[in-house]
GROMACS .gro file of C-alpha atoms in nm:
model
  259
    1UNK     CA    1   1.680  -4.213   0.384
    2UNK     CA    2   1.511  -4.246   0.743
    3UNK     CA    3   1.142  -4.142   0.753
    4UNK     CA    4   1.181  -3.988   1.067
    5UNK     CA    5   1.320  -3.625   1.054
    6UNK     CA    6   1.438  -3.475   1.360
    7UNK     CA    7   1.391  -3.098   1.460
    8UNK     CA    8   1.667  -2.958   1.642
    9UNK     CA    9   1.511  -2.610   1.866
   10UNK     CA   10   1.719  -2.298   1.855
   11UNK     CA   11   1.541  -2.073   2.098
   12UNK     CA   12   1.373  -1.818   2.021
   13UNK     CA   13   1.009  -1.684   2.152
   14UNK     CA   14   0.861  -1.389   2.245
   15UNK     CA   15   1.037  -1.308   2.533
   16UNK     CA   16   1.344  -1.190   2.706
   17UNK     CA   17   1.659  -1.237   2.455
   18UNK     CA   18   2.019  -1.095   2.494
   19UNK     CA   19   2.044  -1.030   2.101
   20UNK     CA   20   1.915  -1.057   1.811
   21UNK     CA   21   2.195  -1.117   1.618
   22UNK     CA   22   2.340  -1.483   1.635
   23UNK     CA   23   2.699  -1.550   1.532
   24UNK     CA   24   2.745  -1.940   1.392
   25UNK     CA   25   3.102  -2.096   1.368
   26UNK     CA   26   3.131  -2.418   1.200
   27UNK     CA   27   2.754  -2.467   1.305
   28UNK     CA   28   2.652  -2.847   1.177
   29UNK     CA   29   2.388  -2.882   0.995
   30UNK     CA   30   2.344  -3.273   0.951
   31UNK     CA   31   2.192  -3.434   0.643
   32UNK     CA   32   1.846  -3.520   0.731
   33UNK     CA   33   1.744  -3.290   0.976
   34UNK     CA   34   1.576  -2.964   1.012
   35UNK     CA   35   1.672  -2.688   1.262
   36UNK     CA   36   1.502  -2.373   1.327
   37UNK     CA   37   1.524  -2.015   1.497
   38UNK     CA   38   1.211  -1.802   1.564
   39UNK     CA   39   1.113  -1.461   1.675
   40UNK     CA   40   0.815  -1.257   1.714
   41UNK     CA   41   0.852  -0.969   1.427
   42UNK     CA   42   0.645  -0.627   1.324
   43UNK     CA   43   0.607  -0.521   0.970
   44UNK     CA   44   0.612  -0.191   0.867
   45UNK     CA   45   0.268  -0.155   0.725
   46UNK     CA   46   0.139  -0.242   1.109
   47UNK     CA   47  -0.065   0.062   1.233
   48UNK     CA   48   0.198   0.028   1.524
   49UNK     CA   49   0.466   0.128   1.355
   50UNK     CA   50   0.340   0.431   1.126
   51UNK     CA   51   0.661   0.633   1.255
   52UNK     CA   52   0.840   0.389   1.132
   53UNK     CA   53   0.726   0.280   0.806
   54UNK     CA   54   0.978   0.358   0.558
   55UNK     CA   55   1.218   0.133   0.727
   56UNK     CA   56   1.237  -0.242   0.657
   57UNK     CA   57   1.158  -0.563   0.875
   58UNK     CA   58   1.392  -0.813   0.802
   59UNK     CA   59   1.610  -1.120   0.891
   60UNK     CA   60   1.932  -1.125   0.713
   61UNK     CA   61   2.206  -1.390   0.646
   62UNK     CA   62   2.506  -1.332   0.605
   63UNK     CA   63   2.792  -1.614   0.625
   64UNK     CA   64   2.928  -1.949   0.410
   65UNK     CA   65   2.868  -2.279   0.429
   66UNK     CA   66   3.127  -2.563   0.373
   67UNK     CA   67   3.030  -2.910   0.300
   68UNK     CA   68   3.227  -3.169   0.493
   69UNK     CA   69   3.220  -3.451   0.239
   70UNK     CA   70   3.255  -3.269  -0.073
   71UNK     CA   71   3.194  -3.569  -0.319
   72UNK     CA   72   2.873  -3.501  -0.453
   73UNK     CA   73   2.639  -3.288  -0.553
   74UNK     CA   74   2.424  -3.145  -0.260
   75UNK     CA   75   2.147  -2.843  -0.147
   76UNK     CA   76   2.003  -2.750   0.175
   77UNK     CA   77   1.754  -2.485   0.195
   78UNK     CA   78   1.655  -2.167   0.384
   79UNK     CA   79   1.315  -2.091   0.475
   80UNK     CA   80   1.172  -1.796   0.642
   81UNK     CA   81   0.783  -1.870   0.738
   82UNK     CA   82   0.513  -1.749   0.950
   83UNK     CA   83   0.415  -2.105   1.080
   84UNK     CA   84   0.584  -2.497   1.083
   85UNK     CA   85   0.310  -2.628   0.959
   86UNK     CA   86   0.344  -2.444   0.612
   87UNK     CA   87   0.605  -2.744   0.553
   88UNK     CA   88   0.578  -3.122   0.551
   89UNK     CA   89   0.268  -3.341   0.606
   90UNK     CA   90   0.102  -3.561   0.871
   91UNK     CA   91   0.150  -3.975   0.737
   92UNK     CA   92  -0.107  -4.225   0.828
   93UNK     CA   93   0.132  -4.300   1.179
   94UNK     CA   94   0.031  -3.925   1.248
   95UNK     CA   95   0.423  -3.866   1.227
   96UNK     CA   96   0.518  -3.556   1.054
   97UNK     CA   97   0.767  -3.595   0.764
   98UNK     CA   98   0.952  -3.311   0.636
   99UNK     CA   99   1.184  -3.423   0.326
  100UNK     CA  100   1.062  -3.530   0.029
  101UNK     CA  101   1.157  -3.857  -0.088
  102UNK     CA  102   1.094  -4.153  -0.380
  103UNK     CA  103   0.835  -4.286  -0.181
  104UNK     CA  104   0.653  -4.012  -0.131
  105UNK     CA  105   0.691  -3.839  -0.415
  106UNK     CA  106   0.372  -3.795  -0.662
  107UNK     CA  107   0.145  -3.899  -0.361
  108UNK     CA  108   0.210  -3.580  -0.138
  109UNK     CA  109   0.128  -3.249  -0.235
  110UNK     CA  110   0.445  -3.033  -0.268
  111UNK     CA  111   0.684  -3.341  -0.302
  112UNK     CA  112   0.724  -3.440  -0.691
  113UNK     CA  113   1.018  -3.578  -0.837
  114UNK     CA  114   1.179  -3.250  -0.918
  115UNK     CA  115   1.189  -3.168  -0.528
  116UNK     CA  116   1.310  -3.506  -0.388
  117UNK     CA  117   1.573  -3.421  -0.161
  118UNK     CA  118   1.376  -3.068  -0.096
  119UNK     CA  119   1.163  -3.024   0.199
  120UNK     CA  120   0.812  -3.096   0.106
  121UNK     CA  121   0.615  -2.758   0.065
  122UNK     CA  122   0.226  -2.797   0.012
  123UNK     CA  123   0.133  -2.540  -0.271
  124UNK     CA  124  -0.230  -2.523  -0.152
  125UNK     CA  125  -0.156  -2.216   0.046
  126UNK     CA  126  -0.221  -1.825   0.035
  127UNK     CA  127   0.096  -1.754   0.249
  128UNK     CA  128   0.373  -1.988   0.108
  129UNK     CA  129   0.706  -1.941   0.305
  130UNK     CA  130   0.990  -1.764   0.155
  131UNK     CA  131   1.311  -2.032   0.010
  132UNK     CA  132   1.610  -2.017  -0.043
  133UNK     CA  133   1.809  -2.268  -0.218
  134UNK     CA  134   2.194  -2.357  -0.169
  135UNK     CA  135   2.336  -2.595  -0.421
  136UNK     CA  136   2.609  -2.755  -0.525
  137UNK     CA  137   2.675  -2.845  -0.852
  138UNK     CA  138   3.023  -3.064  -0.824
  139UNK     CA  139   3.245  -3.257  -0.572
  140UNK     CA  140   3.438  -2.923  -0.564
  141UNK     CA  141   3.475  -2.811  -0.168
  142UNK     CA  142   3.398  -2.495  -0.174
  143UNK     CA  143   3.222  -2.237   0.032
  144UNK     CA  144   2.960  -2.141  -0.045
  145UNK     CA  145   2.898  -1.775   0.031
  146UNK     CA  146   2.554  -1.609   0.126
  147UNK     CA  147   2.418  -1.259   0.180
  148UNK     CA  148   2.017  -1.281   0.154
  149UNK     CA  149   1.766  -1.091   0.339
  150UNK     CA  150   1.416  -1.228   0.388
  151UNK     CA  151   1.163  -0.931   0.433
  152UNK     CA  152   0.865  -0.910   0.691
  153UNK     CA  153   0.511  -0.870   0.518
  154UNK     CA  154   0.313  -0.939   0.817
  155UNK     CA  155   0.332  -0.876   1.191
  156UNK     CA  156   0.339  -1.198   1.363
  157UNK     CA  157   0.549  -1.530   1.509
  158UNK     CA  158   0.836  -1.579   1.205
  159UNK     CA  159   1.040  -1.936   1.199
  160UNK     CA  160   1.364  -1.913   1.011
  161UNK     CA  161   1.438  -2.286   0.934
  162UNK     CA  162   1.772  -2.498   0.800
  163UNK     CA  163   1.680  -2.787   0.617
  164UNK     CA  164   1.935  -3.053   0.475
  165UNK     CA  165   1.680  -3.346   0.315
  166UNK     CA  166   1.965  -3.456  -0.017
  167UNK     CA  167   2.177  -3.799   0.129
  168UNK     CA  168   2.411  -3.705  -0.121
  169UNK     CA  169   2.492  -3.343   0.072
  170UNK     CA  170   2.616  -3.451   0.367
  171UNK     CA  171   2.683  -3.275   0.658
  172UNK     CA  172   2.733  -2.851   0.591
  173UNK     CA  173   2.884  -2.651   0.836
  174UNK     CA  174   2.774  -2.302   0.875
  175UNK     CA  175   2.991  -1.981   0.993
  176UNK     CA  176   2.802  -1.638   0.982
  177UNK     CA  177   2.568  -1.397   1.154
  178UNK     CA  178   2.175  -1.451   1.143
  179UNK     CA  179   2.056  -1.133   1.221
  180UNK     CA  180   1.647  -1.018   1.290
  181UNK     CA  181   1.562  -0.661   1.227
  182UNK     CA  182   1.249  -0.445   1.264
  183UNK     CA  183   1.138  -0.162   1.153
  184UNK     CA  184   1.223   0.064   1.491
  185UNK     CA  185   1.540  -0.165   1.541
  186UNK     CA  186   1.691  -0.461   1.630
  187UNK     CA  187   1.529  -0.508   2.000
  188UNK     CA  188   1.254  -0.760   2.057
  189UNK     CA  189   0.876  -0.704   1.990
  190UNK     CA  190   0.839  -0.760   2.389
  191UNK     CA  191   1.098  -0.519   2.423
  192UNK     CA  192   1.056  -0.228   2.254
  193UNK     CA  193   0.810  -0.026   2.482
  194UNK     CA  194   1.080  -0.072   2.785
  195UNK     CA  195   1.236   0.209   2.627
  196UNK     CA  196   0.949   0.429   2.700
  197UNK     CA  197   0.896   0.279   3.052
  198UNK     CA  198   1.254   0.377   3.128
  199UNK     CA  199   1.212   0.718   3.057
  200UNK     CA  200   0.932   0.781   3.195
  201UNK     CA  201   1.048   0.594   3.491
  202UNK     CA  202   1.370   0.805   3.490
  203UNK     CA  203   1.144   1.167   3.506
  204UNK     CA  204   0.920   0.997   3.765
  205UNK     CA  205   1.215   0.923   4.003
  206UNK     CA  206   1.322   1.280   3.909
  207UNK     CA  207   1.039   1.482   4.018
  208UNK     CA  208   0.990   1.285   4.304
  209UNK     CA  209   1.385   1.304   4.432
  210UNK     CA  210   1.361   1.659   4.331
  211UNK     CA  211   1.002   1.691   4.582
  212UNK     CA  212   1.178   1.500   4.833
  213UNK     CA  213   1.470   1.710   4.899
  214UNK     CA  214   1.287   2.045   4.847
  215UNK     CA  215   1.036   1.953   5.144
  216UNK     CA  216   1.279   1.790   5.349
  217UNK     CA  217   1.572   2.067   5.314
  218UNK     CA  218   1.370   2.363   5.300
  219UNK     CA  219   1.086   2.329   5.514
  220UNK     CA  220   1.153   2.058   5.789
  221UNK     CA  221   1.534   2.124   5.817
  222UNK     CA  222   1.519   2.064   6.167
  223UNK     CA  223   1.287   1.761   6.155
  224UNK     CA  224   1.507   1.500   5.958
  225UNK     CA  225   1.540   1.145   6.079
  226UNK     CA  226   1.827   0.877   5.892
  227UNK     CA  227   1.510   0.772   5.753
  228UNK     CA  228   1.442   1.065   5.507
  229UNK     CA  229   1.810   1.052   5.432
  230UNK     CA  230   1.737   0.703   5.332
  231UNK     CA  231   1.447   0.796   5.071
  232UNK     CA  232   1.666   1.028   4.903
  233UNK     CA  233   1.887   0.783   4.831
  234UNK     CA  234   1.654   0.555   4.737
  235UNK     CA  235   1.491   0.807   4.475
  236UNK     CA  236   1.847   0.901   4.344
  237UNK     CA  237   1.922   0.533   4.309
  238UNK     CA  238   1.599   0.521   4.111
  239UNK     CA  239   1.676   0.798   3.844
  240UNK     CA  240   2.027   0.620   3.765
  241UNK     CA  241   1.899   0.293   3.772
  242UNK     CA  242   1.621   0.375   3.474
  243UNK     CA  243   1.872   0.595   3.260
  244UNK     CA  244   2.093   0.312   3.290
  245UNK     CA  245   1.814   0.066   3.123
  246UNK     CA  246   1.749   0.345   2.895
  247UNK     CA  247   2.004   0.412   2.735
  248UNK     CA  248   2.119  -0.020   2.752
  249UNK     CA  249   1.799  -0.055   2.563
  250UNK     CA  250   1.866   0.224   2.326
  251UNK     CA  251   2.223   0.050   2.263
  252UNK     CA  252   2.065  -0.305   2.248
  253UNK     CA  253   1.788  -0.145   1.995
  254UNK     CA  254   2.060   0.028   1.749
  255UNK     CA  255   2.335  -0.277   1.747
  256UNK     CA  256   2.145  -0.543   1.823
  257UNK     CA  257   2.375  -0.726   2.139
  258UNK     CA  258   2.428  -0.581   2.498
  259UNK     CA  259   2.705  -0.424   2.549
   0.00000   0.00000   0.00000
């Protein structure tokens, strides 16, 4: 097997998103390489979200995945992490390698020969990520079904990552929803306090349409230019402009796509 793993970059920082829910169909995964998802996430003991702390933080999985040369035994794993560098190691090329292999196994922390073919996971650390394993036992092609939910324990940058390190797997093809959860909702840590801003926004262009009109159509009647007529629309425009994002955002938070 090469050395030299590649990392394929599904985006996903801390900023604007349309969802949080992604929908895979016959998504390749390709022997040998990692890919990985990430989002910014709160958990429910954060002082931030007291109101909400009976709920759950979570990413959830829910699909199958098919091999496409079903004549061997194979695994690919699931990891949800805080951080990439809770997997692999730094060679002496300073080139990071992710699988664990023959050559490196017994010499590497985290790669011994019960986890060749496994991503290499140093046990030296306080926060290890959380795995999940998908195997096949046979040559038998068939799907292999998943519904797991990884929980949030800490508020902070999360990487969901796809490995595939076993030759003998091949290439798996994924079909599913990956779905990112906290504990308010399903909108994005960056997000979240828009929904505040909108409302508040929403009463602000209110009060002001609302003083507008009064002055203008009760005490200077006779004093109106096109401009004043302009304002009001302006204001009005303003108040149904910031319900709209309101309740878009309050849609976006519950389902997690925009309509």
């Amino acid at each position: 097997m090469n050395r030299i793993f590649y990392l394929f970059f599904v985006v996903g920082f801390c900023f604007f998103v349309d969802g949080v829910i992604f929908s895979y169909e016959a998504e390749k995964l390709q022997v040998g390489h990692v890919m990985y998802q990430s989002k910014c996430m709160y958990s429910p003991n954060d002082t931030a979200m007291s109101q909400f702390s009976t709920n759950p933080s979570e990413v959830r999985i829910e699909g199958s995945f098919v091999r496409g040369d079903p004549y061997y035994i194979g695994i690919i794993q699931i990891l949800l992490s805080h951080s990439l560098d809770t997997i692999g190691y730094i060679n002496e090329q300073n080139i990071k390698e992710y699988c664990c292999t023959n050559t490196l196994s017994s010499i590497v922390d985290g790669c011994t020969r019960e986890n060749i073919g496994r991503l290499i996971i140093p046990t030296n650390q306080t926060n290890p990520p959380q795995v999940l394993d998908i195997q096949w036992n046979n040559a038998a092609n068939t799907p292999y079904d998943v519904n797991h939910t990884f929980t949030i324990e800490k508020s902070e940058k999360h990487f969901l990552i796809f490995s595939s390190c076993l030759t003998l797997t091949g290439d798996v093809y994924m079909t599913g929803t990956v779905s990112w959860r906290n504990p308010y909702g399903y909108l994005p840590t960056d997000l979240y306090h828009m929904i505040e801003l909108y409302e508040a926004l929403a009463a602000g262009y209110f009060v002001l349409s609302l003083i507008w009109i009064t002055l203008c159509y009760v005490y200077y009647n006779n004093q109106l230019l096109p401009l004043h007529y302009c304002v009001v629309i302006v204001t009005i425009l303003g108040v149904l402009e910031s319900i709209a994002w309101y309740f878009d955002s309050v849609n976006f938070n519950e389902i997690g796509t925009r309509s």
